[in-house]
Short mmCIF file of C-alpha atoms and ligand atoms in Angstrom, two decimals:
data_model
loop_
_atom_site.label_atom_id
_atom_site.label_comp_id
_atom_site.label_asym_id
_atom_site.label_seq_id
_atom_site.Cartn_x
_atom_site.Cartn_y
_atom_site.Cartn_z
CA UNK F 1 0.00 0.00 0.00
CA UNK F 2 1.69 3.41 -1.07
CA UNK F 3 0.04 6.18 0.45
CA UNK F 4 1.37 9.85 0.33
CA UNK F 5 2.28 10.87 3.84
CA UNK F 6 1.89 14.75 4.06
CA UNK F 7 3.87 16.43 7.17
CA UNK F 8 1.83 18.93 8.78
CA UNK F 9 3.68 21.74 7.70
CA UNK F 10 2.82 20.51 3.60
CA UNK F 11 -1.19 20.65 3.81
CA UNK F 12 -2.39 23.46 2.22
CA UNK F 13 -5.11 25.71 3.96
CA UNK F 14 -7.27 22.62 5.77
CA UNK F 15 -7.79 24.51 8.83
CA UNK F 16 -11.47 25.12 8.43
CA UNK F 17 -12.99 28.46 8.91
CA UNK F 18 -15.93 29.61 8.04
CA UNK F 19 -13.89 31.91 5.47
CA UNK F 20 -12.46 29.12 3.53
CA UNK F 21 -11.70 29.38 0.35
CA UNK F 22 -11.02 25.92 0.04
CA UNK F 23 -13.84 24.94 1.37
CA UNK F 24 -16.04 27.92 -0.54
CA UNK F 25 -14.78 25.87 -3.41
CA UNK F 26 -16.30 22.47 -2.51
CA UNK F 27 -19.39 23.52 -1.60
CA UNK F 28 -19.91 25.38 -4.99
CA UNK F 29 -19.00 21.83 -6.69
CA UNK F 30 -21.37 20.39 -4.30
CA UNK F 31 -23.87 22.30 -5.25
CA UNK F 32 -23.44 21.55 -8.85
CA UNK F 33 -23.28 18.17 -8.30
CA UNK F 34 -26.21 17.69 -5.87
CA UNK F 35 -28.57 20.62 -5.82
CA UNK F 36 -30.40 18.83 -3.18
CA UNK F 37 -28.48 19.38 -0.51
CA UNK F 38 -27.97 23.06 -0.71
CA UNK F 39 -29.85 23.74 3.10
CA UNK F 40 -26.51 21.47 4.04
CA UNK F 41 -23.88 24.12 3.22
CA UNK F 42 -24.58 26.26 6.39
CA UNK F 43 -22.11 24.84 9.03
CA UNK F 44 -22.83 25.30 12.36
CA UNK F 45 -20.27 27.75 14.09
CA UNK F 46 -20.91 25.75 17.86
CA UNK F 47 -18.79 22.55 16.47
CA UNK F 48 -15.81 23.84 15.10
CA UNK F 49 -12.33 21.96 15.56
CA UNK F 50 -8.90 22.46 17.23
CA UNK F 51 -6.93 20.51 14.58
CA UNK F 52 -7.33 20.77 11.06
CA UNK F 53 -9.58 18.55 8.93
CA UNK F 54 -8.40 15.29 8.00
CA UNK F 55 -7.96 15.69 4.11
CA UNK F 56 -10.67 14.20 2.11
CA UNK F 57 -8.85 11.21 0.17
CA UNK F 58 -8.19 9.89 3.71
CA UNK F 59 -11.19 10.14 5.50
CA UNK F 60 -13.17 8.32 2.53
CA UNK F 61 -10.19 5.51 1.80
CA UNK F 62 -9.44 4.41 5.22
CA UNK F 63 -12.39 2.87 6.51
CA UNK F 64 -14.13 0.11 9.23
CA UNK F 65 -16.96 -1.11 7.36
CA UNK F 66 -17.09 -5.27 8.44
CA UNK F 67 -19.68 -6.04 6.30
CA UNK F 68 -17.39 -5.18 3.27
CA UNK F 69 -14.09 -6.34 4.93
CA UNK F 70 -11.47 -6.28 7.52
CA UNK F 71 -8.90 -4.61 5.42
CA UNK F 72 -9.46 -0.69 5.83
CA UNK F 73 -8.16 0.01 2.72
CA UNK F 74 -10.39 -2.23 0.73
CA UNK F 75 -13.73 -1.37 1.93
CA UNK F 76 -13.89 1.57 -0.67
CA UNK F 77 -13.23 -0.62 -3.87
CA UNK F 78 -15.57 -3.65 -2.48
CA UNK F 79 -18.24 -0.97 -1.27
CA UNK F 80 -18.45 0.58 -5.16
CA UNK F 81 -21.19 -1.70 -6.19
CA UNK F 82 -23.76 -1.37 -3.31
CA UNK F 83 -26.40 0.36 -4.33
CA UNK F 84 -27.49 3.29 -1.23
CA UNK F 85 -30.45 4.33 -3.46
CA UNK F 86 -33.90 3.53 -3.09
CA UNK F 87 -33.89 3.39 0.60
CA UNK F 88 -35.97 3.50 3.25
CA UNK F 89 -35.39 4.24 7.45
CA UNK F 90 -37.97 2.31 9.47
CA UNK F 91 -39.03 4.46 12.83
CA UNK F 92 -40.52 1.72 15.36
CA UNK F 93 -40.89 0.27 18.26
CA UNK F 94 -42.38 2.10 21.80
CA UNK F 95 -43.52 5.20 20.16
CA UNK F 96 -46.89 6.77 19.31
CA UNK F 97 -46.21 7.95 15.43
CA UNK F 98 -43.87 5.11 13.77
CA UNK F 99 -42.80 5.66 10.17
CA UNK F 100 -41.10 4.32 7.18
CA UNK F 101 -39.13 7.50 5.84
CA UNK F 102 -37.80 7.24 2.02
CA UNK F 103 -34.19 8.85 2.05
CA UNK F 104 -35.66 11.67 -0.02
CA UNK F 105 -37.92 12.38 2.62
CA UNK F 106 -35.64 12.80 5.06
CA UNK F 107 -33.16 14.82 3.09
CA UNK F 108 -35.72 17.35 2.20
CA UNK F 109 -37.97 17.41 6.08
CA UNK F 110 -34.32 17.63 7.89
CA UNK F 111 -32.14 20.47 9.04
CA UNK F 112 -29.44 19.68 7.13
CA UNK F 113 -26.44 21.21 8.72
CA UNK F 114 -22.87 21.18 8.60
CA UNK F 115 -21.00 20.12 11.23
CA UNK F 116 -17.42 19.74 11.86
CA UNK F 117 -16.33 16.60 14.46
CA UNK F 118 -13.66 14.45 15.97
CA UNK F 119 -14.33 10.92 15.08
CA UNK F 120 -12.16 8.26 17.50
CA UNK F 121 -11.83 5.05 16.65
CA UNK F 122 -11.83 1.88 19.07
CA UNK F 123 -8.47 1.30 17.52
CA UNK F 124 -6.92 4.63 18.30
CA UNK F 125 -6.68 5.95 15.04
CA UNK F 126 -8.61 9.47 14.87
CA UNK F 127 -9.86 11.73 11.93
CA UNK F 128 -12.10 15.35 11.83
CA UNK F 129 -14.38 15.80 9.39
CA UNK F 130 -17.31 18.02 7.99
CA UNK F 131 -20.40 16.19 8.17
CA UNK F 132 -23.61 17.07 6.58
CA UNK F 133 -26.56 15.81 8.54
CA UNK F 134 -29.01 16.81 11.34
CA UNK F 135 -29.93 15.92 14.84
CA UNK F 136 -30.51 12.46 15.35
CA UNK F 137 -33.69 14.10 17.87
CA UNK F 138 -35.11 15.67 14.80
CA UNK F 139 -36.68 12.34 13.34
CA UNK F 140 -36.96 10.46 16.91
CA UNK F 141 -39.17 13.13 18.39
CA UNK F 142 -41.30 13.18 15.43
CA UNK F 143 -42.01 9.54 16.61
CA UNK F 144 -43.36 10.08 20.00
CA UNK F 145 -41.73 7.83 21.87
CA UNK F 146 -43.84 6.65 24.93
CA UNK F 147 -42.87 6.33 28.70
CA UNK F 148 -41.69 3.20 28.33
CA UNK F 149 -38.72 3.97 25.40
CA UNK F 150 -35.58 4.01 27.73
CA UNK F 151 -33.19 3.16 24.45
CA UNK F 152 -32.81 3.17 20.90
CA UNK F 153 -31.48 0.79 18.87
CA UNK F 154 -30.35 1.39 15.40
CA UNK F 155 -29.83 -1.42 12.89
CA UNK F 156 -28.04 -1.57 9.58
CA UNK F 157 -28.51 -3.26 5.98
CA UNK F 158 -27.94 -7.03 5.67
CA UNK F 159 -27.64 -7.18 1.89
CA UNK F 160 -25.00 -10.48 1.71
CA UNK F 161 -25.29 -9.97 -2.00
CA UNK F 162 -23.09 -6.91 -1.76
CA UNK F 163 -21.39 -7.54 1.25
CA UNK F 164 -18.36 -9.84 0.66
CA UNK F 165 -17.40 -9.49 4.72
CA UNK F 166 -21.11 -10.56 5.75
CA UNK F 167 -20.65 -13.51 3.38
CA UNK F 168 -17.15 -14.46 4.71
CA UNK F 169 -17.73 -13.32 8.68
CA UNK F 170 -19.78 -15.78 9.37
CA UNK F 171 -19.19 -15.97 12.87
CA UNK F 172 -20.22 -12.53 13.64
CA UNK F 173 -24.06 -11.94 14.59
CA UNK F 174 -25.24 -9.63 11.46
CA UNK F 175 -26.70 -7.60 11.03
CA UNK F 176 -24.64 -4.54 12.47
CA UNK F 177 -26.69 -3.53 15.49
CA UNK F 178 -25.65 -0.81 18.09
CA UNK F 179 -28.18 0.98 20.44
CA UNK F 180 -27.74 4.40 22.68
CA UNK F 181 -29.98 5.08 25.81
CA UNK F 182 -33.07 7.86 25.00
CA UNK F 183 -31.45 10.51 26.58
CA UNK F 184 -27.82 9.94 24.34
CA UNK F 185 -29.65 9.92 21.52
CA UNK F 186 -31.71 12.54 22.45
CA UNK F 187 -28.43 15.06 22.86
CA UNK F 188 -28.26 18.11 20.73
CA UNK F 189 -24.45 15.96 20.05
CA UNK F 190 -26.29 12.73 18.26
CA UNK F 191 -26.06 13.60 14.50
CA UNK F 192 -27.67 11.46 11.55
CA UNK F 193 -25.06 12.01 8.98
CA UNK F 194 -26.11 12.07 4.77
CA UNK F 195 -23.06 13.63 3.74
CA UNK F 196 -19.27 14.61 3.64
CA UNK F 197 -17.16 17.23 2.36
CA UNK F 198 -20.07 18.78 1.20
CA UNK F 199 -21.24 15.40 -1.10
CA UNK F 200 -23.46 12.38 -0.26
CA UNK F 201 -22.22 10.12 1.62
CA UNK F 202 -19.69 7.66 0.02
CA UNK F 203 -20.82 3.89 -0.02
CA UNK F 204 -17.79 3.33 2.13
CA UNK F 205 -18.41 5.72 5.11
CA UNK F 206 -22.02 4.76 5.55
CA UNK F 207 -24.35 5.41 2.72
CA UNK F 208 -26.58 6.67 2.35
CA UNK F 209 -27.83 7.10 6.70
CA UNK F 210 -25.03 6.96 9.44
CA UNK F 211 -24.71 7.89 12.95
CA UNK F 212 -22.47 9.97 14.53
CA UNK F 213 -21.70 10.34 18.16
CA UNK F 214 -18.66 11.83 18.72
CA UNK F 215 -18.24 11.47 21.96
CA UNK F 216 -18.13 7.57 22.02
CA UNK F 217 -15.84 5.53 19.83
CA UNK F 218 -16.71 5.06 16.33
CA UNK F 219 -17.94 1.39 16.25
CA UNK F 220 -21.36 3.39 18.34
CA UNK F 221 -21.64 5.47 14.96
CA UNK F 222 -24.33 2.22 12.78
CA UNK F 223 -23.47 2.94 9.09
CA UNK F 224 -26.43 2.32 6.44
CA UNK F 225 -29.17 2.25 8.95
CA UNK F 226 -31.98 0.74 8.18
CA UNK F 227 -34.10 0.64 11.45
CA UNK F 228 -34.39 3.02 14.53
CA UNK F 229 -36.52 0.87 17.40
CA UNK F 230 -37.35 2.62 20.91
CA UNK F 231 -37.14 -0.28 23.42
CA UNK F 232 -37.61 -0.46 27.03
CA UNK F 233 -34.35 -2.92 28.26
CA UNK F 234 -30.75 -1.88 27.26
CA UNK F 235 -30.50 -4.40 24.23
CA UNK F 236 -27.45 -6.18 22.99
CA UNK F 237 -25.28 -4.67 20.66
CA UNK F 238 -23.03 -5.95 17.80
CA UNK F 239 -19.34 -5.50 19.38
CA UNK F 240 -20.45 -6.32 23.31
CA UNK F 241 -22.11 -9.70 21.43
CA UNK F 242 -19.11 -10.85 19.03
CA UNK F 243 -16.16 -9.57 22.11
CA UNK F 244 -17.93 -9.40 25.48
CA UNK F 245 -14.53 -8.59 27.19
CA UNK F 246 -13.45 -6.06 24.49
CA UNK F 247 -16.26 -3.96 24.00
CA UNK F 248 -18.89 -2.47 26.45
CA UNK F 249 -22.48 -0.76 26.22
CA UNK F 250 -21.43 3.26 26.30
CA UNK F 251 -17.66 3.27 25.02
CA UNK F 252 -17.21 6.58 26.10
CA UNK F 253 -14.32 7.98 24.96
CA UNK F 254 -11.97 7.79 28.20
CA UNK F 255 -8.15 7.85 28.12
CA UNK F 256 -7.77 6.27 31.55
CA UNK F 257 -9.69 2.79 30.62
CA UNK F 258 -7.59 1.41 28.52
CA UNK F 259 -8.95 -1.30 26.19
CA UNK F 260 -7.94 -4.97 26.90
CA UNK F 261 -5.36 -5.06 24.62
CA UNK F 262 -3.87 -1.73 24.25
CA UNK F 263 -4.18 2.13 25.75
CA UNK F 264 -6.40 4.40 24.82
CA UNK F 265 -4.54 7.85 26.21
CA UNK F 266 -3.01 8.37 22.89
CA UNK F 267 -4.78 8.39 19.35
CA UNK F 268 -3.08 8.81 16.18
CA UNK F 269 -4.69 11.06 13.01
CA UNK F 270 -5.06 9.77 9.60
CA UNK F 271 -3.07 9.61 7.19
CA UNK F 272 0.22 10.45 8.52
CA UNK F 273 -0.38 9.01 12.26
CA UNK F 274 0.23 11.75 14.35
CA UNK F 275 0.13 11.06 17.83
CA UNK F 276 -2.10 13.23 20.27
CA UNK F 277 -3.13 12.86 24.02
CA UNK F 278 -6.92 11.43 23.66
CA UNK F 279 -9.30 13.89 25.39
CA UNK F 280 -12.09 12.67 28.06
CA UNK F 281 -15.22 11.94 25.91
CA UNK F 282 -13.13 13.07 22.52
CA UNK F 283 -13.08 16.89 24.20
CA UNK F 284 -17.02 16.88 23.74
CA UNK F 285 -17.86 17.20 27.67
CA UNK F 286 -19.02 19.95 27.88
CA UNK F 287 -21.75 18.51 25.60
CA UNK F 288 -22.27 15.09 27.52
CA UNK F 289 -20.61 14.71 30.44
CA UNK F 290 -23.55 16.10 32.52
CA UNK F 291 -25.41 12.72 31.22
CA UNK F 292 -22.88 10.03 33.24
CA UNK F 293 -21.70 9.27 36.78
CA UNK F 294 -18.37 7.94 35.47
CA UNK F 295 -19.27 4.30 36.12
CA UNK F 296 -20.53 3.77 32.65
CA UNK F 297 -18.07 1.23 30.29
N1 LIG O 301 -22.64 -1.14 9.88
C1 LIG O 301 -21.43 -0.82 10.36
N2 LIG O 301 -21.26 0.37 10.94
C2 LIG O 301 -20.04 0.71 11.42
C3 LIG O 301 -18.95 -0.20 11.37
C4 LIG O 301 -19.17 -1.46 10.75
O1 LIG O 301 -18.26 -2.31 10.64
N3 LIG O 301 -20.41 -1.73 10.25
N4 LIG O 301 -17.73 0.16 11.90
C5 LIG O 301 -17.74 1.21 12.93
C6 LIG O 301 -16.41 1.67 13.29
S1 LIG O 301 -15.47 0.61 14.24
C7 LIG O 301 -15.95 2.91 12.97
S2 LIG O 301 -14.48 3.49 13.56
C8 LIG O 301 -16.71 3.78 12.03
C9 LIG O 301 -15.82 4.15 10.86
O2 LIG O 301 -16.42 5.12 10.04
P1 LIG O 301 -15.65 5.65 8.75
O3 LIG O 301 -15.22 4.47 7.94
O4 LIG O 301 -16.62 6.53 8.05
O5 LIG O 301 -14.46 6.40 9.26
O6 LIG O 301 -17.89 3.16 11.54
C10 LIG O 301 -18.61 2.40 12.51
N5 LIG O 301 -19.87 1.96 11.96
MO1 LIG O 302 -13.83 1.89 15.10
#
């Protein structure tokens, strides 16, 4: 694998700002490209970053994706043929209002915003990137969960056909499921992603509905969701299934709690692996912390 490994000092202009030419730039392509999503190109000034963004080509060619493969630099060839169009988002479970939402629905009832966030992989590995997307609250309140909703679970595509890593994992218990208590999904934080860099979502980072919840390490953030169920009991989830020992319910992002295998007070950003002290719930506590008593794993 030959990848070009900028030094820091080499990138040109990708600290974002509002001002950004660069950036200016993209969105006008965007717009060009995919009229649809032209609410999407007003970023939101509260989630702004203190590193620069991880360059595009990296972000969409380094990815975790296991129903496509193991091998992060695969997933984007193997993920070319899926098909992310027509889809549909199922709403269900303990709520007064569920729905079936097309994709188009939802990309044209939304606040699409932009946001810019810290994604933290499991691994250690670390990336920022401009997501397009709104609060995850948006479409769950417009559900009505009932009393009795205490979590959400969120579950992805199981298309075999298309996904060489479901037809070759066998062991693991697909589809992809992950879940977040109400009141974590409920946080101004929780983002339903449709976009990056100012396009639609690549197949590989989730198309064409992902989560993102920044504060927690990636595997939390379902790609290609196809089901959002309010349930009463904290249900099972994919990881905490397949690696009890490995992988718990909140995965919080927490330097001091290391993982079983390795630490998790350092992460390293894509592409060229700089190291940087991790930060207590990925530097988002000011969003989140109020919602734990620390015992949570
Ligand atoms: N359905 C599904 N969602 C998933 C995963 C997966 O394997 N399958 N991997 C998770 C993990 S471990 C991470 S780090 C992120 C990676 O997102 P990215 O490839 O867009 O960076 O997706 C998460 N969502
Ligand atoms: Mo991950």
């Amino acid at each position: 694998m030959l990848i070009r490994i900028p030094r820091p000092w080499q990138i040109p202009d990708r600290i974002a700002t509002p001002e950004s030419v660069y950036y200016k730039r993209r969105q006008i392509l965007a717009l060009a490209a995919f009229p649809s999503i032209l609410p999407a190109l007003t970023r939101n000034p509260e989630f702004m970053l203190d590193r620069p963004l991880t360059e595009e080509w990296a972000a969409t060619s380094y990815n975790n994706y296991y129903e496509f493969s193991t091998n992060k630099q695969q997933i984007k060839d193997l993920a070319k043929s899926f098909k992310p169009r027509p889809w549909t988002l199922e709403i269900t479970g303990l709520c007064a209002k569920p729905k079936i939402w097309s994709i188009e629905e939802i990309e044209k009832q939304m606040p699409i915003e932009e946001r810019l966030y810290r994604h933290r992989c499991v691994e250690a590995w670390a990336m920022a990137v401009p997501w397009l997307g709104f609060p995850l609250s948006e479409l769950l309140k417009r559900a009505e969960p009932n009393s009795k909703a205490k979590f959400v679970r969120f579950i992805s595509v199981n298309r075999p056909d298309e996904m060489p890593g479901i037809r070759y994992s066998g062991n693991y218990p697909w589809p992809y499921y992950e879940a977040l208590r109400l009141n974590e999904a409920m946080n101004p934080l929780a983002f339903l992603v449709t976009g990056i860099y100012g396009k639609p979502l690549p197949n590989q980072n989730g198309a064409p509905i992902r989560l993102a919840t920044p504060w927690k390490y990636g595997f939390k953030s379902t790609k290609a969701i196809v089901k959002i169920e309010f349930v009463e009991n904290q249900p099972n989830t994919f990881w905490n299934t397949a690696v009890p020992k490995e992988y718990g319910f909140y995965a919080n992002v927490n330097p001091k709690l290391p993982h079983a295998r390795w630490s998790q007070a350092v992460e390293q950003l894509i592409p060229n692996m700089e190291r940087v002290a991790t930060q207590p719930y990925n530097g988002y506590a000011k969003w989140v912390a109020h919602m734990y008593n620390g015992s949570e794993i």
